Amino acid sequence: LVSRKASPRRPQVGGCLLPLTMAPATDDEGSSMDVDAPAPASDQKVADVLKKDNITPSASAETASKYPDMALAQSLHKLAMMAGPEALLGVDDAKAAGVPDDLTETVMKQVGGEEVENPSLYRHLKSTLGWDAKSGILSDEDLTAMEEKHKTKVSELEKKVEEARENAGDMEVLDARFEVARFSAKSLSKDDALEAYDKVLALPKLSSGKTIDALMESARVALFHSDTKKNKEMIDRASKLAADGGDWDRRNRLKVYDALSKILARDVKGAASLLIDCIATFSCNELCSYTDFIAYTIVSNILHLPRTELKAKIIDGPEILSVASEIPVVCRLVNSLYDCDYKGYLHAMVDLQPILVADRFLQPHSGYIMRELHVLGYKQFLDSYKSVTLENMADSFGVGTEYLDLQLSRFIAAGRLTAKIDKFGGVVETNRPDLKNAQYKDMIQKGDLLLNRIQKLARVVDL
């Protein structure tokens, strides 16, 4: 087995991970900004997306702004992983992860064309990804003209806000203010977009539903620009509002936002429980595709769910089976582990590595995930034996004895595996921990600590 080196950290392009933008709000995308009433849906667009992903539409999902486009954020991450002389995603790995050959040209047209039309992002990519040598590149004059056009557009949108404030009601002001924010997120910088959303949140008489919507869109702006601190701040604010009186749909969508935020913070166990709760009711197409959502669910839950629940909720889950053909590597990984096909399990891990690196949520933790998957496989195998020879275990995993000895010794020394290796006899002996003795020792240690603190407190009180 050739073990691929996992990236210890996610490299940044130009000091930050590539920013995204927001499309201007169109009449059919959210023009009716009623207190909690959903705007008229862009029926055909939403129906096409939901039909494609087999997802039941929901009121707030229909009116959610498309921008920032997290699919573009994933594309920018892939380009960043493939950039530079020491690219973390090589040509073969990129093909294995499903990266198209014309991704650079597609992103250039998307960012510089009418779909996104973001001059600051285009300049950033042009300098950091080496687009200067590409044909059809936009010149500095073109980008300057684009910026001037955006200034004019923002002025026009601000005038609409003032007109609505003078001649219309609160709902019209809210519509106009959302339009400014969405255009800012589409075509301006992160700071401009967050400032525009702050103005939305500062409006008086803003319902809790619309406040949650604005906070979620702000969180996506921060998430696209890899500002995890701001993203978590916005999600926490929205979660508090939803707990106090948000509707079921918004609370459910916030779970997905919170789960992906936890993945970025490497709280995989916390993310796993949230993700598995949302499988049947997922509607966050603006955040990630349903296929990616299922992949995140499987990868996070395989590390924490017991075998019985893994079988019921993951392997035999009807929603997961419906997209299993689109994520064959991830499904092969979990099935191999459950079937105790350890050789297939390690081969699936090798195939999983480039997929982890190509994903912006999983890449920062690819090394951690691969290590935990190794521990999981070794632990499950050793739990079945009192002792086993290194040679037999190596044959089961399809690796050499020296490689296996090195891996096991590292995990045993770190306390991750309760076993010991008889190097002379070539045997691995398992030491099943005695739960009662472990609890007794833990109680003694904590009791000693408590008594010491009480004694210190008593001396202070005597003084």
PDB file of C-alpha atoms in Angstrom, residues 68-191:
ATOM      1  CA  PRO A  68     -22.516  33.674  -2.472  1.00  0.00           C
ATOM      2  CA  ASP A  69     -22.266  30.624  -4.747  1.00  0.00           C
ATOM      3  CA  MET A  70     -20.583  27.936  -2.678  1.00  0.00           C
ATOM      4  CA  ALA A  71     -20.130  25.760  -5.775  1.00  0.00           C
ATOM      5  CA  LEU A  72     -17.831  28.489  -7.097  1.00  0.00           C
ATOM      6  CA  ALA A  73     -16.040  28.486  -3.737  1.00  0.00           C
ATOM      7  CA  GLN A  74     -15.389  24.761  -4.180  1.00  0.00           C
ATOM      8  CA  SER A  75     -14.029  25.398  -7.681  1.00  0.00           C
ATOM      9  CA  LEU A  76     -11.703  28.111  -6.381  1.00  0.00           C
ATOM     10  CA  HIS A  77     -10.470  25.762  -3.669  1.00  0.00           C
ATOM     11  CA  LYS A  78      -9.669  23.084  -6.240  1.00  0.00           C
ATOM     12  CA  LEU A  79      -7.703  25.609  -8.317  1.00  0.00           C
ATOM     13  CA  ALA A  80      -5.795  26.648  -5.187  1.00  0.00           C
ATOM     14  CA  MET A  81      -4.944  23.012  -4.419  1.00  0.00           C
ATOM     15  CA  MET A  82      -3.653  22.537  -7.986  1.00  0.00           C
ATOM     16  CA  ALA A  83      -1.654  25.789  -8.105  1.00  0.00           C
ATOM     17  CA  GLY A  84       2.073  26.195  -7.600  1.00  0.00           C
ATOM     18  CA  PRO A  85       5.068  23.907  -8.080  1.00  0.00           C
ATOM     19  CA  GLU A  86       4.201  21.912  -4.936  1.00  0.00           C
ATOM     20  CA  ALA A  87       0.506  21.456  -5.644  1.00  0.00           C
ATOM     21  CA  LEU A  88      -1.361  19.395  -3.067  1.00  0.00           C
ATOM     22  CA  LEU A  89      -3.637  18.035  -5.785  1.00  0.00           C
ATOM     23  CA  GLY A  90      -1.674  16.530  -8.658  1.00  0.00           C
ATOM     24  CA  VAL A  91      -2.982  15.817 -12.135  1.00  0.00           C
ATOM     25  CA  ASP A  92      -3.888  12.198 -11.376  1.00  0.00           C
ATOM     26  CA  ASP A  93      -5.435  13.088  -8.038  1.00  0.00           C
ATOM     27  CA  ALA A  94      -7.450  15.879  -9.660  1.00  0.00           C
ATOM     28  CA  LYS A  95      -8.909  13.420 -12.158  1.00  0.00           C
ATOM     29  CA  ALA A  96      -9.670  10.970  -9.350  1.00  0.00           C
ATOM     30  CA  ALA A  97     -11.492  13.749  -7.482  1.00  0.00           C
ATOM     31  CA  GLY A  98     -13.559  14.597 -10.583  1.00  0.00           C
ATOM     32  CA  VAL A  99     -11.956  17.972 -11.342  1.00  0.00           C
ATOM     33  CA  PRO A 100     -12.725  18.936 -14.976  1.00  0.00           C
ATOM     34  CA  ASP A 101      -9.828  19.805 -17.281  1.00  0.00           C
ATOM     35  CA  ASP A 102     -11.313  23.180 -18.221  1.00  0.00           C
ATOM     36  CA  LEU A 103     -11.992  24.329 -14.652  1.00  0.00           C
ATOM     37  CA  THR A 104      -9.707  27.374 -14.938  1.00  0.00           C
ATOM     38  CA  GLU A 105     -11.434  28.646 -18.089  1.00  0.00           C
ATOM     39  CA  THR A 106     -14.862  28.025 -16.562  1.00  0.00           C
ATOM     40  CA  VAL A 107     -14.011  29.987 -13.409  1.00  0.00           C
ATOM     41  CA  MET A 108     -12.473  32.839 -15.453  1.00  0.00           C
ATOM     42  CA  LYS A 109     -15.699  33.212 -17.449  1.00  0.00           C
ATOM     43  CA  GLN A 110     -17.853  32.904 -14.349  1.00  0.00           C
ATOM     44  CA  VAL A 111     -15.981  35.478 -12.240  1.00  0.00           C
ATOM     45  CA  GLY A 112     -15.347  37.923 -15.072  1.00  0.00           C
ATOM     46  CA  GLY A 113     -18.665  37.448 -16.858  1.00  0.00           C
ATOM     47  CA  GLU A 114     -22.178  38.584 -16.066  1.00  0.00           C
ATOM     48  CA  GLU A 115     -22.857  35.663 -13.716  1.00  0.00           C
ATOM     49  CA  VAL A 116     -20.600  37.010 -10.951  1.00  0.00           C
ATOM     50  CA  GLU A 117     -18.752  40.002 -12.451  1.00  0.00           C
ATOM     51  CA  ASN A 118     -16.485  40.642  -9.483  1.00  0.00           C
ATOM     52  CA  PRO A 119     -13.429  42.742 -10.434  1.00  0.00           C
ATOM     53  CA  SER A 120     -11.707  42.544  -7.025  1.00  0.00           C
ATOM     54  CA  LEU A 121     -11.975  38.749  -6.986  1.00  0.00           C
ATOM     55  CA  TYR A 122     -10.812  38.575 -10.600  1.00  0.00           C
ATOM     56  CA  ARG A 123      -7.712  40.666  -9.806  1.00  0.00           C
ATOM     57  CA  HIS A 124      -6.967  38.460  -6.823  1.00  0.00           C
ATOM     58  CA  LEU A 125      -7.182  35.265  -8.876  1.00  0.00           C
ATOM     59  CA  LYS A 126      -5.270  36.821 -11.742  1.00  0.00           C
ATOM     60  CA  SER A 127      -2.269  37.543  -9.535  1.00  0.00           C
ATOM     61  CA  THR A 128      -2.304  34.466  -7.294  1.00  0.00           C
ATOM     62  CA  LEU A 129      -3.194  31.722  -9.777  1.00  0.00           C
ATOM     63  CA  GLY A 130      -1.044  32.981 -12.647  1.00  0.00           C
ATOM     64  CA  TRP A 131      -3.813  33.972 -15.021  1.00  0.00           C
ATOM     65  CA  ASP A 132      -1.674  36.662 -16.669  1.00  0.00           C
ATOM     66  CA  ALA A 133      -0.422  34.166 -19.240  1.00  0.00           C
ATOM     67  CA  LYS A 134      -3.919  32.915 -20.087  1.00  0.00           C
ATOM     68  CA  SER A 135      -5.631  33.906 -23.306  1.00  0.00           C
ATOM     69  CA  GLY A 136      -8.813  35.960 -23.083  1.00  0.00           C
ATOM     70  CA  ILE A 137      -7.823  37.501 -19.776  1.00  0.00           C
ATOM     71  CA  LEU A 138      -9.557  40.749 -18.810  1.00  0.00           C
ATOM     72  CA  SER A 139      -7.250  43.779 -18.780  1.00  0.00           C
ATOM     73  CA  ASP A 140      -6.891  46.252 -15.904  1.00  0.00           C
ATOM     74  CA  GLU A 141      -8.867  48.775 -17.974  1.00  0.00           C
ATOM     75  CA  ASP A 142     -11.744  46.294 -18.295  1.00  0.00           C
ATOM     76  CA  LEU A 143     -11.755  45.664 -14.551  1.00  0.00           C
ATOM     77  CA  THR A 144     -11.622  49.389 -13.769  1.00  0.00           C
ATOM     78  CA  ALA A 145     -14.600  49.979 -16.060  1.00  0.00           C
ATOM     79  CA  MET A 146     -16.428  47.164 -14.290  1.00  0.00           C
ATOM     80  CA  GLU A 147     -15.753  48.792 -10.912  1.00  0.00           C
ATOM     81  CA  GLU A 148     -17.105  52.110 -12.133  1.00  0.00           C
ATOM     82  CA  LYS A 149     -20.223  50.383 -13.388  1.00  0.00           C
ATOM     83  CA  HIS A 150     -20.703  48.768  -9.986  1.00  0.00           C
ATOM     84  CA  LYS A 151     -20.347  52.120  -8.212  1.00  0.00           C
ATOM     85  CA  THR A 152     -23.111  53.486 -10.398  1.00  0.00           C
ATOM     86  CA  LYS A 153     -25.268  50.433  -9.705  1.00  0.00           C
ATOM     87  CA  VAL A 154     -24.798  50.746  -5.947  1.00  0.00           C
ATOM     88  CA  SER A 155     -25.738  54.439  -6.099  1.00  0.00           C
ATOM     89  CA  GLU A 156     -28.919  53.563  -7.972  1.00  0.00           C
ATOM     90  CA  LEU A 157     -29.817  50.874  -5.440  1.00  0.00           C
ATOM     91  CA  GLU A 158     -29.199  53.256  -2.532  1.00  0.00           C
ATOM     92  CA  LYS A 159     -31.527  55.785  -4.185  1.00  0.00           C
ATOM     93  CA  LYS A 160     -34.211  53.102  -4.326  1.00  0.00           C
ATOM     94  CA  VAL A 161     -33.764  52.609  -0.579  1.00  0.00           C
ATOM     95  CA  GLU A 162     -34.223  56.336   0.057  1.00  0.00           C
ATOM     96  CA  GLU A 163     -37.251  56.509  -2.228  1.00  0.00           C
ATOM     97  CA  ALA A 164     -38.817  53.533  -0.467  1.00  0.00           C
ATOM     98  CA  ARG A 165     -38.147  55.143   2.924  1.00  0.00           C
ATOM     99  CA  GLU A 166     -39.839  58.383   1.821  1.00  0.00           C
ATOM    100  CA  ASN A 167     -42.706  57.092  -0.289  1.00  0.00           C
ATOM    101  CA  ALA A 168     -43.391  53.487   0.766  1.00  0.00           C
ATOM    102  CA  GLY A 169     -43.517  51.255   3.817  1.00  0.00           C
ATOM    103  CA  ASP A 170     -41.147  49.133   5.863  1.00  0.00           C
ATOM    104  CA  MET A 171     -41.465  46.098   3.598  1.00  0.00           C
ATOM    105  CA  GLU A 172     -40.388  48.075   0.534  1.00  0.00           C
ATOM    106  CA  VAL A 173     -37.404  49.476   2.439  1.00  0.00           C
ATOM    107  CA  LEU A 174     -36.474  45.920   3.445  1.00  0.00           C
ATOM    108  CA  ASP A 175     -36.744  44.751  -0.182  1.00  0.00           C
ATOM    109  CA  ALA A 176     -34.491  47.553  -1.385  1.00  0.00           C
ATOM    110  CA  ARG A 177     -31.960  47.043   1.395  1.00  0.00           C
ATOM    111  CA  PHE A 178     -31.760  43.293   0.669  1.00  0.00           C
ATOM    112  CA  GLU A 179     -31.199  44.113  -2.997  1.00  0.00           C
ATOM    113  CA  VAL A 180     -28.191  46.279  -2.095  1.00  0.00           C
ATOM    114  CA  ALA A 181     -26.785  43.554   0.169  1.00  0.00           C
ATOM    115  CA  ARG A 182     -27.164  40.809  -2.413  1.00  0.00           C
ATOM    116  CA  PHE A 183     -25.558  42.865  -5.138  1.00  0.00           C
ATOM    117  CA  SER A 184     -22.691  43.731  -2.786  1.00  0.00           C
ATOM    118  CA  ALA A 185     -22.141  40.066  -2.000  1.00  0.00           C
ATOM    119  CA  LYS A 186     -22.222  39.238  -5.688  1.00  0.00           C
ATOM    120  CA  SER A 187     -19.919  41.852  -7.133  1.00  0.00           C
ATOM    121  CA  LEU A 188     -18.130  43.661  -4.298  1.00  0.00           C
ATOM    122  CA  SER A 189     -15.689  42.691  -1.542  1.00  0.00           C
ATOM    123  CA  LYS A 190     -16.375  40.774   1.672  1.00  0.00           C
ATOM    124  CA  ASP A 191     -16.277  43.924   3.804  1.00  0.00           C
TER     125      ASP A 191
END
